[in-house]
Coordinates of C-alpha atoms and ligand atoms in Angstrom, one line a residue:
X1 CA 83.9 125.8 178.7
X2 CA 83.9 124.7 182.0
X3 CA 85.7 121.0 181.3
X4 CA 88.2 122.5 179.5
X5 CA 91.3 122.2 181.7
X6 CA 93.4 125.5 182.2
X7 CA 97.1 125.3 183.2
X8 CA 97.8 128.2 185.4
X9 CA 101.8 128.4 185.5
X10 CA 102.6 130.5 188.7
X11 CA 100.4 132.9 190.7
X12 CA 100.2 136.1 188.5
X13 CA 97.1 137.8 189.6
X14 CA 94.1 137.3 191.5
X15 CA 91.3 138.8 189.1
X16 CA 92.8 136.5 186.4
X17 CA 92.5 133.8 188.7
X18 CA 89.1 134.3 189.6
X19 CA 87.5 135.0 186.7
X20 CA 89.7 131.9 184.8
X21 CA 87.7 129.6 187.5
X22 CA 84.6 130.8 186.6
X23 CA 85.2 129.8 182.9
X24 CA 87.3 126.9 183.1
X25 CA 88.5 124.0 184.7
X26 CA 91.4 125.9 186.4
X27 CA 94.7 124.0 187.8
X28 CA 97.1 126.0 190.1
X29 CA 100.6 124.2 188.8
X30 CA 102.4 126.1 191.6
X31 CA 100.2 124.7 194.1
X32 CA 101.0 120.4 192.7
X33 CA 103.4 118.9 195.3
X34 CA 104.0 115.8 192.8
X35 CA 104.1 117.5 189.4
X36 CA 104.7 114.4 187.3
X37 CA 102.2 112.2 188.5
X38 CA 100.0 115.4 188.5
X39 CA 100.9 116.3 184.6
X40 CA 100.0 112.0 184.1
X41 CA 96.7 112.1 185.4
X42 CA 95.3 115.8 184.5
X43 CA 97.3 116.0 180.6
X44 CA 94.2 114.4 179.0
X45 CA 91.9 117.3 179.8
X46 CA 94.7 120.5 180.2
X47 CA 94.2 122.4 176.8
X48 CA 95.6 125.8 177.9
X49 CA 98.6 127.4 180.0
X50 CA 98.6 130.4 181.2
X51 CA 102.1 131.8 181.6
X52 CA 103.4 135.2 182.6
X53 CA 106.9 136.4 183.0
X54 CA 108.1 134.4 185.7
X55 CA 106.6 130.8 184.3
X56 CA 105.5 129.4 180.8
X57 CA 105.9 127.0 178.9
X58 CA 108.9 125.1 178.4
X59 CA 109.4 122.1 176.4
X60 CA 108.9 119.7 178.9
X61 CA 106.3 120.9 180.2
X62 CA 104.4 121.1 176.4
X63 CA 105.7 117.9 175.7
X64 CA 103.6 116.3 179.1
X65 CA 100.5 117.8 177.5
X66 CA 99.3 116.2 174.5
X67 CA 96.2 118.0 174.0
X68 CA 97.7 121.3 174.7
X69 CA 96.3 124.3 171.8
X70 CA 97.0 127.2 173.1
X71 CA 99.2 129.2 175.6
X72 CA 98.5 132.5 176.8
X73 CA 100.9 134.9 178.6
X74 CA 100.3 136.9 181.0
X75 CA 103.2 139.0 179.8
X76 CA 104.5 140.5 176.4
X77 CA 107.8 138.9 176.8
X78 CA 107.6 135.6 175.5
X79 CA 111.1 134.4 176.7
X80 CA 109.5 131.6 179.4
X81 CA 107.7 130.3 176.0
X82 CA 109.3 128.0 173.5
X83 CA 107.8 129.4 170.7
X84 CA 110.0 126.8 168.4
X85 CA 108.1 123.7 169.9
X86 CA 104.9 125.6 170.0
X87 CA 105.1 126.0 166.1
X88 CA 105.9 122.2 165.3
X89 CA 103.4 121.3 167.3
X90 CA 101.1 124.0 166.3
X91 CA 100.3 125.0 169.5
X92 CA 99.0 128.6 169.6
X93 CA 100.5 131.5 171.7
X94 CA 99.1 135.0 172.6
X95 CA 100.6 137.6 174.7
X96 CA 99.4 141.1 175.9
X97 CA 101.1 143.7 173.9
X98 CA 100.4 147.6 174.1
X99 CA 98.2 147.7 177.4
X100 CA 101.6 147.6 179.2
X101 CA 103.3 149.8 176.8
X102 CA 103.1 153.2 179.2
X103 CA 103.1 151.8 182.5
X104 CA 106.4 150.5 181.5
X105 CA 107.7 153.8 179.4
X106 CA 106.9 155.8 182.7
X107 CA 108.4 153.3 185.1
X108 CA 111.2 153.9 182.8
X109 CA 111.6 157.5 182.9
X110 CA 111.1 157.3 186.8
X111 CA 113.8 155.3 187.1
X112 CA 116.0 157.8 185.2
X113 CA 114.8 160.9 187.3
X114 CA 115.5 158.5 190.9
X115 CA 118.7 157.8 190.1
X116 CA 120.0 161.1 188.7
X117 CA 118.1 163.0 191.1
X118 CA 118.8 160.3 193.6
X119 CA 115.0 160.7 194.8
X120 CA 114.8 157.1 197.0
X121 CA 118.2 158.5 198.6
X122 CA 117.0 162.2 199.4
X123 CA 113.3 160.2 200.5
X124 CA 115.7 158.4 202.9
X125 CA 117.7 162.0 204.8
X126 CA 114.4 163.1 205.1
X127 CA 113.1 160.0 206.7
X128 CA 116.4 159.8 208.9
X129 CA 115.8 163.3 209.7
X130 CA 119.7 164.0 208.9
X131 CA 118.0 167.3 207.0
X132 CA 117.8 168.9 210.2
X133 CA 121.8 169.0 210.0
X134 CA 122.2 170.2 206.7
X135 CA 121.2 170.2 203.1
X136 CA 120.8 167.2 200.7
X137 CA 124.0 167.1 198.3
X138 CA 123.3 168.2 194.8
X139 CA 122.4 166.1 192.3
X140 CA 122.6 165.6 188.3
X141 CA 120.1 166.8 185.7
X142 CA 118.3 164.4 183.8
X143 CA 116.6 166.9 181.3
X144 CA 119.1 167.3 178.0
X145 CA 120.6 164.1 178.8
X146 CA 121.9 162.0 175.6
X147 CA 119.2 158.6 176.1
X148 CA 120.1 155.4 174.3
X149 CA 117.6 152.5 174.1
X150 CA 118.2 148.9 172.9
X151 CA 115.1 147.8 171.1
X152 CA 113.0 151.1 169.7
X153 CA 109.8 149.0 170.0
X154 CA 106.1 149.8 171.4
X155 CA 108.2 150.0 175.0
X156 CA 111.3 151.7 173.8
X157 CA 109.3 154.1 171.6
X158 CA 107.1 155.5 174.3
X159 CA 110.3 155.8 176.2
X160 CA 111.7 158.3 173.7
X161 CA 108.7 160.1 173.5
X162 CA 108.4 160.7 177.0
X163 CA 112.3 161.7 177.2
X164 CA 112.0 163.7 174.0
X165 CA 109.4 165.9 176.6
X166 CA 113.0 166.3 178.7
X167 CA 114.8 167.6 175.3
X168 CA 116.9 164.6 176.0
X169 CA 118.6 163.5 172.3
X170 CA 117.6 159.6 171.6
X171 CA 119.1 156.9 169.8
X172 CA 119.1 153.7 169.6
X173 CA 120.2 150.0 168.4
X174 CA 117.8 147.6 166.8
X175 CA 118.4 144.6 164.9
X176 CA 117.3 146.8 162.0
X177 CA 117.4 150.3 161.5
X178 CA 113.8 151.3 161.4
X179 CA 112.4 153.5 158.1
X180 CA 111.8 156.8 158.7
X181 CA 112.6 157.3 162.2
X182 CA 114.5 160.4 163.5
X183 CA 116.5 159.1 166.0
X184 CA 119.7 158.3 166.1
X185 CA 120.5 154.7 164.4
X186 CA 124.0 152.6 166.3
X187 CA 124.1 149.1 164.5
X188 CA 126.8 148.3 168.0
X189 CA 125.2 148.4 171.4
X190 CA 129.2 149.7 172.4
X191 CA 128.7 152.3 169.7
X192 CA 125.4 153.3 171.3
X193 CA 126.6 153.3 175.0
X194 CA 129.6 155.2 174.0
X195 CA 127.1 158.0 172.8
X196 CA 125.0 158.7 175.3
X197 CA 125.0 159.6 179.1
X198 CA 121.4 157.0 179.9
X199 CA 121.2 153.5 178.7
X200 CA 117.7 152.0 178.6
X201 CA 117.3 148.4 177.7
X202 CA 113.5 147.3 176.1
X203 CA 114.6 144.9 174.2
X204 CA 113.0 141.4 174.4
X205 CA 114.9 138.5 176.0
X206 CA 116.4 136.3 173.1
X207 CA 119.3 134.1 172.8
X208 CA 121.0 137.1 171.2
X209 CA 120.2 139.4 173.6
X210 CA 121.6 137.5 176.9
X211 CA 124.1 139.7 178.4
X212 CA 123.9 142.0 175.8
X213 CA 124.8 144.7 178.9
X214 CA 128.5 143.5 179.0
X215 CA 131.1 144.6 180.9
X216 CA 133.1 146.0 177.1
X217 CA 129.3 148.0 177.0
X218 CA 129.3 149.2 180.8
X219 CA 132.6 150.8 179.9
X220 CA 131.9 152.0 176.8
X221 CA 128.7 153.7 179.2
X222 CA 131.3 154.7 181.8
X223 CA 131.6 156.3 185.4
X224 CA 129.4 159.4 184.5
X225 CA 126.5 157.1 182.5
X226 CA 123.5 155.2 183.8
X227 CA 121.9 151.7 183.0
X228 CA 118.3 151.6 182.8
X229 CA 117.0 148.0 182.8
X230 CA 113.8 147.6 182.4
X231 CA 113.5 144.3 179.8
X232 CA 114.5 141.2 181.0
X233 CA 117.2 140.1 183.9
X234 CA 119.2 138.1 181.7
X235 CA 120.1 141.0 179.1
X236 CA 122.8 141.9 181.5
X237 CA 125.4 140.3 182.9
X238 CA 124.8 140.8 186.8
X239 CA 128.5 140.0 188.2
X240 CA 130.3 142.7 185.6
X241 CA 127.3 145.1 187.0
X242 CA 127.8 144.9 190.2
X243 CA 131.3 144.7 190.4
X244 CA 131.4 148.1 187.4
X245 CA 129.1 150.1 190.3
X246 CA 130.8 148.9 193.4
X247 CA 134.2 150.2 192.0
X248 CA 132.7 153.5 190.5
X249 CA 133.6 152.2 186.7
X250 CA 129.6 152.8 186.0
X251 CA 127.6 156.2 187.3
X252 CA 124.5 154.5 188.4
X253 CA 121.8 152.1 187.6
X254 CA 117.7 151.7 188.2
X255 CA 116.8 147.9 187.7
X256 CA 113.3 146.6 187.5
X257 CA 114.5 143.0 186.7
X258 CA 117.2 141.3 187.6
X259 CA 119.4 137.9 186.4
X260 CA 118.2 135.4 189.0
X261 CA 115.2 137.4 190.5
X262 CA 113.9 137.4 193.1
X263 CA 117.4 137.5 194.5
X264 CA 118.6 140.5 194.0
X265 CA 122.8 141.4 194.4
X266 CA 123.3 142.3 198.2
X267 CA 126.9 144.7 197.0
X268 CA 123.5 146.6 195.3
X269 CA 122.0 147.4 198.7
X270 CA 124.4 150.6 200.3
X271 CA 124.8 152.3 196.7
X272 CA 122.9 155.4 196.7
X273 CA 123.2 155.5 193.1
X274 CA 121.2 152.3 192.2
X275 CA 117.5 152.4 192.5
X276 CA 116.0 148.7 192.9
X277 CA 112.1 147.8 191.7
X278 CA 110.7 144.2 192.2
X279 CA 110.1 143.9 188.6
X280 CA 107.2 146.0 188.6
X281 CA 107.1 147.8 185.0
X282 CA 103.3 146.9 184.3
X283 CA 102.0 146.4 188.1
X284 CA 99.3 148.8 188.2
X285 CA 95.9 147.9 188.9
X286 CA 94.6 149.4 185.6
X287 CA 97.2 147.6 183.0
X288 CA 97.3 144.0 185.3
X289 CA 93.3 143.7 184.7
X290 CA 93.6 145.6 181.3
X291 CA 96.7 142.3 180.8
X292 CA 94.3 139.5 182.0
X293 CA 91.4 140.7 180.0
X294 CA 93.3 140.1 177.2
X295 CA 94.4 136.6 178.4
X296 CA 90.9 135.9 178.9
X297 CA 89.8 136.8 175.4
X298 CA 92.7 135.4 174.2
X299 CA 91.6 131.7 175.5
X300 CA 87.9 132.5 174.9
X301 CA 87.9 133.3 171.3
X302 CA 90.1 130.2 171.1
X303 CA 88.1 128.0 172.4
X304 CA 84.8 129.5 170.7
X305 CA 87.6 129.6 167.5
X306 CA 87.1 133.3 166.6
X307 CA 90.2 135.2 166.1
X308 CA 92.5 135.3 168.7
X309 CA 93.1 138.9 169.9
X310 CA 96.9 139.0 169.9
X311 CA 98.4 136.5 168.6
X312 CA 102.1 135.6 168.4
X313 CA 102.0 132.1 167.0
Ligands
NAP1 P1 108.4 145.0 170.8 O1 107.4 146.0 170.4 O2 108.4 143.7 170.1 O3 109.8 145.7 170.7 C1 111.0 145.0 170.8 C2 112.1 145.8 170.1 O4 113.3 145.2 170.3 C3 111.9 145.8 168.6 O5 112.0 147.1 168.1 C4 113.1 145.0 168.0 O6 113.5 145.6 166.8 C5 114.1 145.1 169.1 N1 115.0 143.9 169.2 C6 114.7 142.6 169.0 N2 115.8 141.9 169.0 C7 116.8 142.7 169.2 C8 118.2 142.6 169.3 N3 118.8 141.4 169.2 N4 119.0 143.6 169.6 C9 118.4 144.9 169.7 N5 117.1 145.1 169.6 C10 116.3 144.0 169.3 O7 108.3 144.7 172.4 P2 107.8 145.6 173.6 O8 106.3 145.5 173.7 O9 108.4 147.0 173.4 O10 108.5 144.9 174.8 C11 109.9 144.8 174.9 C12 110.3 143.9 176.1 O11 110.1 144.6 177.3 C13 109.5 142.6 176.3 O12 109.9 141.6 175.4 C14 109.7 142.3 177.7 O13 110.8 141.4 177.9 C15 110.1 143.7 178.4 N6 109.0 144.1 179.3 C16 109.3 144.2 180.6 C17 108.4 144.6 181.5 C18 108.7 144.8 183.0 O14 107.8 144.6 183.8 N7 109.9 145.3 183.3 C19 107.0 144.8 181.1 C20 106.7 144.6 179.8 C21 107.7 144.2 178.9 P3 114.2 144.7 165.7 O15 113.3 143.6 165.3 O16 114.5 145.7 164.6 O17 115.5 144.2 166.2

């Protein structure tokens, strides 16, 4: 397989990397100073992308590579993928579902317990040895805290289960209201906020769900809830955020992703009661190899054309 030319979007990780340019012909698009004439003179042989949650596959890009057949994700989010060009072109797209699934349900409930328990701010008086002048103020309890989640998928179900351990009461908004499930169902995302003290978003990142966090649902949420973001940047509008915690109209927020990340809001920085993560849901050692394993069989049974593992398209 070693002529067939692999498209790797962005740096994602460096096992992936090594072990892609063992089997392949591997291309580091991040690394191409002159990306057109680049795309012109490598398109013929570039069969594959690999795309994670930072870069994909957009059309452009799929359109510069005639003999593209497959794209495969370093992610589960497929929102740097369009799928709609994929399918009329039949180009095929896998992802990495499920390995991901707890890292990112506990990253989520961590991010609950450090801003109600404001753990980073506590790790700080400590650190700043201000303890030695008095005790840390109290806190607020997370366990038997109402929990909504947008998007009671693989994510937002191991959420639930892991805050159902915390007796905390969980509902939720889906496009559909799922058969059989005992949680709460809101067809409104205001509906939802307005019933629950923690708001966790899981959904994926859609046309629909851009700024589904508005500032009508950071009110409905209001000055004693809590956002949880751990989906996708985009699903909430950053500006009516910030502005909702700077003037005390929202309780507190823990972010993993963020609207134009990297760059994060600077207003964020002196609020005790946001906790900040560099979009880190999945980033542990075990689920990033356990993620480019999959990415790996993914383009191998392609290219050997057994099933693919997990396909999306
Ligand atoms: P999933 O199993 O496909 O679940 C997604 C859920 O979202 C489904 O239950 C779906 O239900 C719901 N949904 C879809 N569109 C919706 C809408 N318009 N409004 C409300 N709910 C909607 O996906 P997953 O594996 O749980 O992953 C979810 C997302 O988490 C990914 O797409 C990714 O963006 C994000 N993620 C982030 C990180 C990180 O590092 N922070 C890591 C992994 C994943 P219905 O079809 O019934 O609407």
């Amino acid at each position: 397989m070693d002529s067939i030319g692999v498209l790797m979007a962005c740096p994602m990780n460096a096992y992936l990397e090594q072990e892609l340019e063992k089997r392949f012909r591997l291309f580091r698009f991040w690394q191409v100073p002159q990306k057109p004439q680049f795309l012109k003179e490598h398109a013929a042989s570039i069969r594959a992308v690999v795309g994670s949650s930072v870069a994909g596959a957009d059309a452009e890009l799929i359109e510069a590579l005639p003999r593209l057949e497959i794209v495969s994700s370093f992610s589960v989010g497929l929102d740097k993928i369009d799928l709609g060009k994929c399918r009329e072109k039949g180009i095929r797209v896998t992802n990495t579902p499920d390995v991901l699934t707890e890292d990112v349900a506990d990253l989520a409930i961590g991010l609950c317990l450090a801003v109600l328990r404001r753990i980073c701010a506590s790790d700080k008086y400590v650190r700043s040895g201000k303890w030695k002048k008095g005790d840390f103020r109290l806190t607020t309890k997370f366990t038997g805290k109402t929990v909504g989640i947008i998007g009671l998928g693989r994510i937002g179900t191991a959420i639930a289960k892991r805050a159902e351990a915390f007796n905390c009461p969980i509902s939720y908004n889906s496009r559909t209201e799922k058969p059989d499930c005992k949680y709460k169902y809101y067809p409104s995302v205001v509906e939802l906020a307005s019933n629950c003290h923690i708001l966790i978003v899981a959904c994926p990142l859609t046309p629909e769900t851009r700024h589904i966090i508005n500032r009508e649902v950071i009110d409905a949420l209001g000055p004693k809830g809590v956002l949880i973001n751990i989906g996708r940047g985009p699903h909430v509008d950053e500006p009516e955020l910030v502005s909702a915690l700077v003037e005390g109209r929202l309780g507190g927020a823990g972010l993993d992703v963020y609207e134009h990340e990297p760059e994060v809001p600077e207003e964020l920085f002196g609020l005790e009661n946001v906790v900040l993560l560099p979009h880190v849901g999945s980033g542990t050692v075990e689920t990033r190899n356990a993620m480019a394993d999959l990415v790996l069989g993914n383009l191998e049974a392609h290219f050997t054309n057994k099933p693919l593992l997990t396909p999306v398209v």
